[in-house]
């Protein structure tokens, strides 16, 4: 099987944005391209909110651009060893994934303390995770951080918030029809149909009974002896109709 050639970051970037202007891009996924440092992504991406650079081969974040609207950054599975101070130019950053990198000391994380909105940090499979009491030390260096590796300081899991685009819609058949502004269950709807059928049958029976009575009246009727001319007219009309 032929191996696919790895695309350099700058070329992959061009393929992703196509004809868009940098200022129009809000989401950017460059996973699997290749670069040892940031290439092509500049401060022109002023509205970029989510950036993913998983398994790119980055060794440093030096030269990472100022991205004022960036809230989520995934840098997992890169051999990054330094340059975290560059992320201070991304003041709205909330979620940062550095798992699988080569960071060795908790002190290397100190530049992140200036990120007032940073609430979730992933450091799984980093060398730093082998440090004794590493969780306690990280929370000490980053006092505003709420979650480390998916857990808060008490060991409670970070809640998972679904993206709007991933919302699951229930099948239409599960949604009961509405009557008079309220939902009606399928069983109730079937009962209503049965009631309507019974009413129709009753109306039919009444009509037949009425027809029988008219026929009886017609048999009893003797021309010239009717006490009501209206009845005579009605009976004659009914007879002609049938």
Short mmCIF file of C-alpha atoms in Angstrom, two decimals:
data_model
loop_
_atom_site.label_atom_id
_atom_site.label_comp_id
_atom_site.label_asym_id
_atom_site.label_seq_id
_atom_site.Cartn_x
_atom_site.Cartn_y
_atom_site.Cartn_z
CA UNK A 1 0.00 0.00 0.00
CA UNK A 2 1.35 3.43 -0.97
CA UNK A 3 2.13 5.81 1.86
CA UNK A 4 0.50 9.22 1.57
CA UNK A 5 2.97 12.08 1.59
CA UNK A 6 2.75 14.38 4.59
CA UNK A 7 1.73 17.91 3.63
CA UNK A 8 3.67 20.85 5.10
CA UNK A 9 1.62 23.12 7.38
CA UNK A 10 1.70 26.11 5.01
CA UNK A 11 0.32 24.04 2.10
CA UNK A 12 -2.31 22.36 4.26
CA UNK A 13 -3.41 25.79 5.45
CA UNK A 14 -4.01 26.93 1.88
CA UNK A 15 -6.09 23.84 1.17
CA UNK A 16 -8.21 24.38 4.28
CA UNK A 17 -9.06 28.06 3.88
CA UNK A 18 -9.45 27.91 0.07
CA UNK A 19 -10.78 31.30 -1.08
CA UNK A 20 -11.51 32.66 2.38
CA UNK A 21 -9.74 35.65 3.82
CA UNK A 22 -7.85 34.96 7.08
CA UNK A 23 -10.24 37.23 8.97
CA UNK A 24 -13.20 35.04 7.88
CA UNK A 25 -11.83 31.81 9.37
CA UNK A 26 -13.25 30.75 12.75
CA UNK A 27 -12.34 27.04 12.83
CA UNK A 28 -9.10 25.53 11.58
CA UNK A 29 -8.02 21.89 11.68
CA UNK A 30 -4.47 21.15 10.53
CA UNK A 31 -4.08 17.77 12.25
CA UNK A 32 -1.46 15.50 10.73
CA UNK A 33 0.37 18.06 8.61
CA UNK A 34 4.08 18.58 9.28
CA UNK A 35 6.05 21.45 10.82
CA UNK A 36 8.47 21.92 13.69
CA UNK A 37 7.20 25.46 14.29
CA UNK A 38 4.14 27.51 13.34
CA UNK A 39 3.96 28.24 9.63
CA UNK A 40 1.40 30.34 7.77
CA UNK A 41 -0.86 31.09 10.74
CA UNK A 42 -0.49 34.81 11.41
CA UNK A 43 -2.13 37.60 13.38
CA UNK A 44 -4.41 38.14 10.36
CA UNK A 45 -6.60 35.35 11.71
CA UNK A 46 -8.22 37.79 14.09
CA UNK A 47 -11.51 35.86 14.36
CA UNK A 48 -10.09 32.35 14.72
CA UNK A 49 -11.80 30.64 17.67
CA UNK A 50 -10.79 26.97 17.46
CA UNK A 51 -7.43 25.65 16.25
CA UNK A 52 -6.31 22.01 16.13
CA UNK A 53 -2.68 21.03 15.46
CA UNK A 54 -2.61 17.40 16.61
CA UNK A 55 0.43 15.30 15.70
CA UNK A 56 2.11 17.94 13.57
CA UNK A 57 5.64 17.59 14.94
CA UNK A 58 5.93 20.98 16.63
CA UNK A 59 8.91 21.28 18.97
CA UNK A 60 8.29 24.87 20.05
CA UNK A 61 5.52 27.45 20.21
CA UNK A 62 7.84 30.36 19.62
CA UNK A 63 6.33 32.55 16.95
CA UNK A 64 2.76 31.54 17.78
CA UNK A 65 0.64 34.53 16.63
CA UNK A 66 -1.61 36.77 18.69
CA UNK A 67 -5.11 35.39 18.20
CA UNK A 68 -7.51 37.59 20.20
CA UNK A 69 -10.62 35.39 19.71
CA UNK A 70 -9.03 31.96 20.19
CA UNK A 71 -10.87 29.93 22.87
CA UNK A 72 -9.84 26.33 22.15
CA UNK A 73 -6.38 25.07 21.17
CA UNK A 74 -5.38 21.43 20.69
CA UNK A 75 -1.62 20.84 20.55
CA UNK A 76 -1.65 17.20 21.64
CA UNK A 77 0.87 14.61 20.39
CA UNK A 78 3.61 17.12 19.58
CA UNK A 79 7.15 17.05 21.04
CA UNK A 80 6.84 20.64 22.30
CA UNK A 81 9.44 21.59 24.90
CA UNK A 82 9.11 25.37 25.16
CA UNK A 83 7.50 28.58 23.91
CA UNK A 84 4.34 28.56 26.04
CA UNK A 85 4.84 32.27 26.72
CA UNK A 86 3.61 32.94 23.18
CA UNK A 87 0.13 31.81 24.21
CA UNK A 88 -0.24 34.84 26.45
CA UNK A 89 -1.23 36.72 23.28
CA UNK A 90 -4.44 34.68 23.20
CA UNK A 91 -6.34 36.28 26.13
CA UNK A 92 -9.65 34.43 25.55
CA UNK A 93 -8.13 30.94 25.57
CA UNK A 94 -10.31 28.63 27.70
CA UNK A 95 -9.35 25.08 26.73
CA UNK A 96 -5.77 23.96 26.07
CA UNK A 97 -4.66 20.41 25.25
CA UNK A 98 -0.93 19.74 25.66
CA UNK A 99 -1.17 15.99 26.25
CA UNK A 100 1.57 13.83 24.77
CA UNK A 101 4.15 16.63 24.70
CA UNK A 102 7.69 16.83 26.13
CA UNK A 103 7.13 19.39 28.87
CA UNK A 104 9.19 18.32 31.88
CA UNK A 105 8.79 20.88 34.68
CA UNK A 106 5.70 22.43 36.27
CA UNK A 107 7.51 25.77 36.18
CA UNK A 108 7.30 25.64 32.37
CA UNK A 109 3.57 26.22 32.73
CA UNK A 110 3.94 29.49 34.65
CA UNK A 111 3.35 31.72 31.55
CA UNK A 112 -0.18 30.30 31.37
CA UNK A 113 -1.03 31.92 34.70
CA UNK A 114 -1.68 35.20 32.88
CA UNK A 115 -4.53 33.61 30.91
CA UNK A 116 -7.47 34.69 33.05
CA UNK A 117 -10.01 32.63 31.08
CA UNK A 118 -8.09 29.34 30.97
CA UNK A 119 -10.26 26.79 32.76
CA UNK A 120 -9.29 23.41 31.29
CA UNK A 121 -5.80 21.99 30.68
CA UNK A 122 -4.80 18.53 29.44
CA UNK A 123 -1.32 17.20 30.27
CA UNK A 124 -1.86 13.45 30.01
CA UNK A 125 1.16 11.46 28.80
CA UNK A 126 3.51 14.40 29.26
CA UNK A 127 6.81 13.98 31.10
CA UNK A 128 5.53 16.56 33.56
CA UNK A 129 2.77 14.16 34.66
CA UNK A 130 5.40 11.90 36.26
CA UNK A 131 6.30 14.61 38.80
CA UNK A 132 5.26 13.74 42.36
CA UNK A 133 2.07 15.57 43.42
CA UNK A 134 2.01 17.03 39.96
CA UNK A 135 -1.71 17.88 40.08
CA UNK A 136 -1.32 19.80 43.30
CA UNK A 137 1.66 21.71 41.90
CA UNK A 138 -0.10 22.57 38.65
CA UNK A 139 -3.12 23.97 40.47
CA UNK A 140 -0.72 25.95 42.64
CA UNK A 141 1.02 27.48 39.61
CA UNK A 142 -2.30 28.06 37.82
CA UNK A 143 -4.73 29.07 40.60
CA UNK A 144 -7.50 30.09 38.16
CA UNK A 145 -7.50 26.69 36.44
CA UNK A 146 -10.67 24.66 37.08
CA UNK A 147 -9.90 21.32 35.43
CA UNK A 148 -6.69 19.37 34.90
CA UNK A 149 -6.86 16.23 32.77
CA UNK A 150 -10.65 16.32 33.00
CA UNK A 151 -10.85 16.56 36.81
CA UNK A 152 -11.13 19.44 39.25
CA UNK A 153 -9.10 19.71 42.45
CA UNK A 154 -11.63 17.51 44.27
CA UNK A 155 -11.47 14.80 41.63
CA UNK A 156 -14.86 15.64 40.12
CA UNK A 157 -15.15 15.15 36.37
CA UNK A 158 -15.41 18.08 34.02
CA UNK A 159 -18.93 18.27 32.53
CA UNK A 160 -19.13 17.50 28.84
CA UNK A 161 -20.99 20.14 26.86
CA UNK A 162 -22.31 19.01 23.48
CA UNK A 163 -21.73 21.19 20.46
CA UNK A 164 -24.92 22.50 18.91
CA UNK A 165 -24.12 20.85 15.63
CA UNK A 166 -23.94 17.46 17.37
CA UNK A 167 -27.40 17.67 18.88
CA UNK A 168 -29.44 14.46 18.33
CA UNK A 169 -32.98 14.95 17.04
CA UNK A 170 -35.68 12.50 18.06
CA UNK A 171 -37.46 10.61 15.24
CA UNK A 172 -40.64 12.35 14.14
CA UNK A 173 -42.74 9.29 15.04
CA UNK A 174 -41.85 9.81 18.69
CA UNK A 175 -43.34 13.28 18.68
CA UNK A 176 -47.03 13.08 19.56
CA UNK A 177 -49.47 15.20 17.49
CA UNK A 178 -51.00 18.23 19.14
CA UNK A 179 -54.66 18.85 19.86
CA UNK A 180 -55.94 22.09 21.32
CA UNK A 181 -52.37 23.18 21.99
CA UNK A 182 -51.37 20.06 23.98
CA UNK A 183 -49.58 16.83 23.10
CA UNK A 184 -51.68 13.70 22.64
CA UNK A 185 -50.26 10.21 22.97
CA UNK A 186 -50.62 7.76 20.09
CA UNK A 187 -52.96 5.52 22.13
CA UNK A 188 -55.28 8.44 22.93
CA UNK A 189 -55.34 9.41 19.26
CA UNK A 190 -56.44 5.87 18.32
CA UNK A 191 -59.20 6.00 20.97
CA UNK A 192 -60.44 9.26 19.48
CA UNK A 193 -60.60 7.63 16.03
CA UNK A 194 -62.63 4.73 17.48
CA UNK A 195 -65.02 7.18 19.17
CA UNK A 196 -65.53 9.00 15.89
CA UNK A 197 -66.29 5.70 14.12
CA UNK A 198 -68.84 4.78 16.82
CA UNK A 199 -70.51 8.18 16.45
CA UNK A 200 -70.75 7.68 12.68
CA UNK A 201 -72.33 4.25 13.23
CA UNK A 202 -74.88 5.75 15.64
CA UNK A 203 -75.75 8.46 13.14
CA UNK A 204 -76.20 5.80 10.43
CA UNK A 205 -78.47 3.72 12.65
CA UNK A 206 -80.53 6.78 13.55
CA UNK A 207 -80.94 7.58 9.89
CA UNK A 208 -82.08 4.04 9.13
CA UNK A 209 -84.52 4.13 12.01
CA UNK A 210 -85.86 7.43 10.78
CA UNK A 211 -86.26 5.95 7.29
CA UNK A 212 -88.17 2.97 8.71
CA UNK A 213 -90.51 5.22 10.63
CA UNK A 214 -91.21 7.20 7.50
CA UNK A 215 -91.97 4.01 5.60
CA UNK A 216 -94.35 2.91 8.35
CA UNK A 217 -96.04 6.28 8.23
CA UNK A 218 -96.30 5.94 4.46
CA UNK A 219 -98.05 2.57 4.82
CA UNK A 220 -100.49 4.03 7.32
CA UNK A 221 -101.17 7.00 5.13
CA UNK A 222 -104.48 7.06 3.27
CA UNK A 223 -104.93 9.80 0.66
CA UNK A 224 -107.43 12.33 1.73
CA UNK A 225 -107.37 11.27 5.39
CA UNK A 226 -104.16 12.92 6.47
CA UNK A 227 -104.61 15.52 9.13
CA UNK A 228 -101.63 17.44 7.76
CA UNK A 229 -100.99 18.48 4.15
CA UNK A 230 -97.35 19.06 5.02
CA UNK A 231 -96.94 15.45 6.05
CA UNK A 232 -98.51 14.28 2.81
CA UNK A 233 -96.13 16.38 0.78
CA UNK A 234 -93.13 15.17 2.76
CA UNK A 235 -94.06 11.49 2.41
CA UNK A 236 -94.57 11.77 -1.32
CA UNK A 237 -91.26 13.53 -1.75
CA UNK A 238 -89.47 10.90 0.33
CA UNK A 239 -91.03 8.09 -1.72
CA UNK A 240 -89.93 9.64 -5.02
CA UNK A 241 -86.42 10.17 -3.65
CA UNK A 242 -86.02 6.44 -2.85
#
